[in-house]
Short mmCIF file of C-alpha atoms in Angstrom, two decimals:
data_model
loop_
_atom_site.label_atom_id
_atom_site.label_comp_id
_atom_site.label_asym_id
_atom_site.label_seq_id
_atom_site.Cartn_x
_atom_site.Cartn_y
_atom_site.Cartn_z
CA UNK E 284 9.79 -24.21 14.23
CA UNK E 285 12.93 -24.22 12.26
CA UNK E 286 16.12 -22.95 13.72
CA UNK E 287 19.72 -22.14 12.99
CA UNK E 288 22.98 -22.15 14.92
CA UNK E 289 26.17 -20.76 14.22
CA UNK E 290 28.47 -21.58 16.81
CA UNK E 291 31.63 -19.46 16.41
CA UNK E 292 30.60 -14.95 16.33
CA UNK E 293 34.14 -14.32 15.27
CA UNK E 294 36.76 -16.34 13.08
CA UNK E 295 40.33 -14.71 12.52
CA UNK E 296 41.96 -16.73 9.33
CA UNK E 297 45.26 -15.63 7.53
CA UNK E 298 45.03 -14.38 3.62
CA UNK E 299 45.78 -17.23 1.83
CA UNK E 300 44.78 -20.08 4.32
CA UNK E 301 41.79 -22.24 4.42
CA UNK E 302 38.15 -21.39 6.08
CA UNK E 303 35.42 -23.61 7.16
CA UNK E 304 32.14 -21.44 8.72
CA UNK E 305 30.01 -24.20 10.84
CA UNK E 306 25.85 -24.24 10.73
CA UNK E 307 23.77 -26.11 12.36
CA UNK E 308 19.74 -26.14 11.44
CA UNK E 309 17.05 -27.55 13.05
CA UNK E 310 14.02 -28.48 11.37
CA UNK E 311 11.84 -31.40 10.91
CA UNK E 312 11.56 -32.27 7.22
CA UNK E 313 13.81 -31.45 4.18
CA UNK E 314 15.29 -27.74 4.99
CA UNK E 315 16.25 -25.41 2.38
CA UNK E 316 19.72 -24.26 3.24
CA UNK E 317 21.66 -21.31 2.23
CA UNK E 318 24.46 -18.95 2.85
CA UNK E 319 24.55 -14.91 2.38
CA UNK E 320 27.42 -12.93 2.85
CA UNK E 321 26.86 -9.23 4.20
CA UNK E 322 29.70 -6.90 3.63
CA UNK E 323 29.60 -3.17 5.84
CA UNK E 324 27.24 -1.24 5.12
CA UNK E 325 25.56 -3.91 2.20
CA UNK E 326 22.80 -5.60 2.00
CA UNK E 327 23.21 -9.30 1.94
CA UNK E 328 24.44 -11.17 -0.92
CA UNK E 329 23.40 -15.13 -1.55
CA UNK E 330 26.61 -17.20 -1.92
CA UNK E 331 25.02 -20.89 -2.61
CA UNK E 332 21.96 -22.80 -1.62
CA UNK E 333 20.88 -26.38 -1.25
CA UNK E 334 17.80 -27.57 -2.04
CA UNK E 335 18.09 -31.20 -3.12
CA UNK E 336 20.48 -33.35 -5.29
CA UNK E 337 24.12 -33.19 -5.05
CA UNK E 338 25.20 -33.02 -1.00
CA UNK E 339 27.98 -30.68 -2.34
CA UNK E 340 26.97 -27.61 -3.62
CA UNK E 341 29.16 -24.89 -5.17
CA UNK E 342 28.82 -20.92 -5.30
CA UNK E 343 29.84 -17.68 -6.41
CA UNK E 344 33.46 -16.32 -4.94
CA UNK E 345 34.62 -19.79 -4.58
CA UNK E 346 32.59 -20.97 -2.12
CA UNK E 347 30.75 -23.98 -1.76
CA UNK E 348 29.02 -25.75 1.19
CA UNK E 349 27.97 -29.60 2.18
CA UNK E 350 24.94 -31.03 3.46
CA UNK E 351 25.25 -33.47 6.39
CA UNK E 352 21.60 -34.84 7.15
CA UNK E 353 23.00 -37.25 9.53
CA UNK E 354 24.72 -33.93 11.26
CA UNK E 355 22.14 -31.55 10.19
CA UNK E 356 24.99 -29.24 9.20
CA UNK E 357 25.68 -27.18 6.36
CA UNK E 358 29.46 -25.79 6.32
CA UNK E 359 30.77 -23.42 4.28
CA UNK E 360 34.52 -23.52 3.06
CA UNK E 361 36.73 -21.64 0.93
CA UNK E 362 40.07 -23.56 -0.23
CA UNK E 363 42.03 -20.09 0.57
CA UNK E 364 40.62 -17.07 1.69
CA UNK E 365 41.15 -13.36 -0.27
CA UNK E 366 41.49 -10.62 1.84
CA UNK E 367 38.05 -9.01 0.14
CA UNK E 368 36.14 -11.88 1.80
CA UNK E 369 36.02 -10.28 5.65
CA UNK E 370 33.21 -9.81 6.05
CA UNK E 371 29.91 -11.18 8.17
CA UNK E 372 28.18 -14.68 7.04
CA UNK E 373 24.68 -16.00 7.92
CA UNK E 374 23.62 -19.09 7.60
CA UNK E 375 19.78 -19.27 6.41
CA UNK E 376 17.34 -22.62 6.27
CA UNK E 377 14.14 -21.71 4.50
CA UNK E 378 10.56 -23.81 4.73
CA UNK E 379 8.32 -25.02 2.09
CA UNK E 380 9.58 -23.93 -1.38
CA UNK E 381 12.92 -22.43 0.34
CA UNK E 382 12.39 -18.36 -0.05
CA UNK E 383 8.89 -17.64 1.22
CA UNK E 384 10.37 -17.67 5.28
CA UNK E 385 14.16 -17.73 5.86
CA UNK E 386 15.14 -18.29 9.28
CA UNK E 387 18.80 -16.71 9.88
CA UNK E 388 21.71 -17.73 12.32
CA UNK E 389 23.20 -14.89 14.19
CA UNK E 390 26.42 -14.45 11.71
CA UNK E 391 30.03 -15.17 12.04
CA UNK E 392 32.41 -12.12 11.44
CA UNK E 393 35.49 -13.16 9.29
CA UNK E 394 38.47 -11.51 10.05
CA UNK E 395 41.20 -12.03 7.33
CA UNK E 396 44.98 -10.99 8.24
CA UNK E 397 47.87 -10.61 5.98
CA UNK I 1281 20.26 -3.99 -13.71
CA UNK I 1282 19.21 -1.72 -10.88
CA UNK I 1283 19.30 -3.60 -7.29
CA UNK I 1284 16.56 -3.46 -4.36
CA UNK I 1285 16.54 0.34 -3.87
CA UNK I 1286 16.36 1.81 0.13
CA UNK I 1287 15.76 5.18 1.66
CA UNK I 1288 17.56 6.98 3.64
CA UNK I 1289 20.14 4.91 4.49
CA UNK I 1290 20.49 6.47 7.86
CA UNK I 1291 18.08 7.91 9.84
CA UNK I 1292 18.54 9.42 13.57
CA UNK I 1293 15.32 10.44 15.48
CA UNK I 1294 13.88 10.75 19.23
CA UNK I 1295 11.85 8.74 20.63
CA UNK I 1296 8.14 8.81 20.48
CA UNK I 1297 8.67 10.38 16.98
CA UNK I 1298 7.64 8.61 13.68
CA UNK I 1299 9.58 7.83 10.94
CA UNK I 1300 9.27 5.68 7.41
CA UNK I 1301 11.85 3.98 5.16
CA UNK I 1302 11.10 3.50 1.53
CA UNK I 1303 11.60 0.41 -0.48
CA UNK I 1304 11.59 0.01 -4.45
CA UNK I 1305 12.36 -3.72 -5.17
CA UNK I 1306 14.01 -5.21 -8.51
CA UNK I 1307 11.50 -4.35 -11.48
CA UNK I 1308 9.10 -7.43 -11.72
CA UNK I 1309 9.85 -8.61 -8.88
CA UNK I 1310 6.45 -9.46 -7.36
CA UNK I 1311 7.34 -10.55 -3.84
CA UNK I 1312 8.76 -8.17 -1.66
CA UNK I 1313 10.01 -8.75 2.52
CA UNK I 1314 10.76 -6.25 5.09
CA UNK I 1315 13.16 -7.72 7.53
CA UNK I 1316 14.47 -6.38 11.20
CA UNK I 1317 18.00 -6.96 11.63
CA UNK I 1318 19.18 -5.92 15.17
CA UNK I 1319 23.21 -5.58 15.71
CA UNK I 1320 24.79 -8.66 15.70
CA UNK I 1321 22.14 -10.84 14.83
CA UNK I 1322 20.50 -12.44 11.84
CA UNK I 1323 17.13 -10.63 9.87
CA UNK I 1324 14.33 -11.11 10.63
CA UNK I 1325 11.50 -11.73 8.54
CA UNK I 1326 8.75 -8.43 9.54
CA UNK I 1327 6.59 -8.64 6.71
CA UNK I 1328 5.89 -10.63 3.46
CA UNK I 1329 3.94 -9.14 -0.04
CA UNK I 1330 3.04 -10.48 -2.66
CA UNK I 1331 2.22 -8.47 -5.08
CA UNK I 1332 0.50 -5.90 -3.05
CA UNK I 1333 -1.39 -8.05 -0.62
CA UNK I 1334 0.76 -8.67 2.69
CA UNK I 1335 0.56 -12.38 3.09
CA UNK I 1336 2.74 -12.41 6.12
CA UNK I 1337 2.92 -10.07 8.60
CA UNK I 1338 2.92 -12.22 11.80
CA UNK I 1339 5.60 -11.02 12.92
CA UNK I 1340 4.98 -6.85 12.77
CA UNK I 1341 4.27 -5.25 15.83
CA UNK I 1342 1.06 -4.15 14.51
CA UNK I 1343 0.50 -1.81 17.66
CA UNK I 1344 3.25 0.83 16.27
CA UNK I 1345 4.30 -1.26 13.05
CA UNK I 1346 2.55 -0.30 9.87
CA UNK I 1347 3.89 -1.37 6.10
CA UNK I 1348 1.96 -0.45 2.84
CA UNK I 1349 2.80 -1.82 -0.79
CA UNK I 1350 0.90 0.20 -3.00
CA UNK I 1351 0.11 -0.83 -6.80
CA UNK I 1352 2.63 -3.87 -5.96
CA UNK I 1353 5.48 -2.35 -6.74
CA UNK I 1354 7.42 0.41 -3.82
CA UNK I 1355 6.76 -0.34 -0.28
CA UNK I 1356 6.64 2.03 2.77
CA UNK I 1357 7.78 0.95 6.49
CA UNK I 1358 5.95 2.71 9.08
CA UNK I 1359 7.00 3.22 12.98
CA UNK I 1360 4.45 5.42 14.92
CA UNK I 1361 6.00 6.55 17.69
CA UNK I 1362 9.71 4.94 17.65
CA UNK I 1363 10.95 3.72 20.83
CA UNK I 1364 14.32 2.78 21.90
CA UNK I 1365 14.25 -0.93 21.06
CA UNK I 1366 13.53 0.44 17.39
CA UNK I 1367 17.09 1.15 16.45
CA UNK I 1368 18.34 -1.91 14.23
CA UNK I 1369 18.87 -1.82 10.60
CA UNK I 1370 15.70 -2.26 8.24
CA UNK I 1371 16.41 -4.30 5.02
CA UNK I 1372 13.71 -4.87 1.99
CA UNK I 1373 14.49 -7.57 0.09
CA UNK I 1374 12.29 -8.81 -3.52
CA UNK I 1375 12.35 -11.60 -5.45
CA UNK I 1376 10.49 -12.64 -8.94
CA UNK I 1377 8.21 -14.71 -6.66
CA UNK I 1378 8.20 -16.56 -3.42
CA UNK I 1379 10.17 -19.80 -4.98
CA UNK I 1380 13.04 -17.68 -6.15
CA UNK I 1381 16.13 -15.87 -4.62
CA UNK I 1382 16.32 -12.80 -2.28
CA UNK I 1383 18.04 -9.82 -3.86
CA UNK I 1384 18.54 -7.15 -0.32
CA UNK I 1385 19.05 -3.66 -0.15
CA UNK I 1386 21.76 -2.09 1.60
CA UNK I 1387 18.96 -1.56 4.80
CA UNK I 1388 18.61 1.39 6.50
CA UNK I 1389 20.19 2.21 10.07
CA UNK I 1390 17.95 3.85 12.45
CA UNK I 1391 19.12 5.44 15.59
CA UNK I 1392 16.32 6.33 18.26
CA UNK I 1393 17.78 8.87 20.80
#
């Protein structure tokens, strides 16, 4: 069964400054990988996804995220952070044609400070 | 164009009570997923339709769990009777079919007292 880790709950980055949100899958043949952002009280939003092609994929907000088969990770960075994105990220690999299972990470809650 | 639609939003009951959320998904959106998001953790995937046929549903507690998806289009999330454990926040999400993105609703937040 596929899995996903997020290793850090909590990240505290200044407005402004750079952010890279770690994820680690586990799954046995070619995942589906994607990010959603849930803001309080939202539902959750789809940043980016990978599902082949290009390593480096780009999103909405000015995020984008890179597949490392070798590390089966796919980070997510921002080149500077806006103090609209705090908010809670999950990390998502989906099976067979990507959307019919997603399997989420527990979330990492950004915390941006002036 | 409207977004995955969700009621209530909140809901507080007592145990051993029932209660139901209501879904209405994206219009034409044929696939539609009920997920279980406790706090602090990822969704979970509850139940899968497509179209109105539930095509995954491995994971509902089928002994007080009970989802319906009428004519394909609105979907109903039944818990008969609630228990403690219940209280997490229920999200519906839809999507044109099962090979294209998730659009979620804001989920509703149940409290079981």
């Amino acid at each position: 069964a596929q899995s996903v880790t997020q290793p850090d709950i909590h990240i505290t980055v200044s407005e402004g400054a750079s952010l890279e949100l770690r994820c680690n899958y586990s799954y046995g043949a070619t995942p589906y990988l994607f990010w959603y952002v849930q803001s309080p009280g939202q539902g959750l939003q789809l940043l980016l996804k990978y599902f082949s092609g290009d390593t480096l994929v780009q999103g909405i907000k000015g995020f984008e995220a890179e597949f490392k088969r070798s590390q089966s990770s796919f980070n997510l960075r921002k080149p500077s952070v806006h103090w609209s994105d705090a908010a809670e990220y999950f990390c998502a690999v989906g099976i067979n044609f990507g959307n019919e299972k997603l399997t989420f990470g527990t979330g990492t809650r950004l915390t941006i400070i002036p | 164009e409207a977004g995955v639609v969700q009621s209530p939003r909140y809901k507080i009951i007592e145990k051993k009570q029932p209660v139901a959320f209501w879904c209405n998904p994206i219009s034409g959106h044929n696939t539609l997923y009920w997920y279980l998001q406790n706090l602090g953790q990822g969704p979970e995937l509850l139940i899968r339709y497509e179209n109105e046929e539930a095509v995954d549903d491995s994971q509902l507690p089928k002994d007080r769990f009970s989802a319906e998806r009428l004519k394909g289009v609105d979907s109903t999330l039944k818990i008969q009777p609630a228990e403690l454990g219940d209280s997490a926040v229920y999200l519906c999400a839809s999507s044109l079919d099962r090979d294209h993105e998730q659009y979620f609703g804001p989920g509703t937040r149940l409290t079981v007292t």
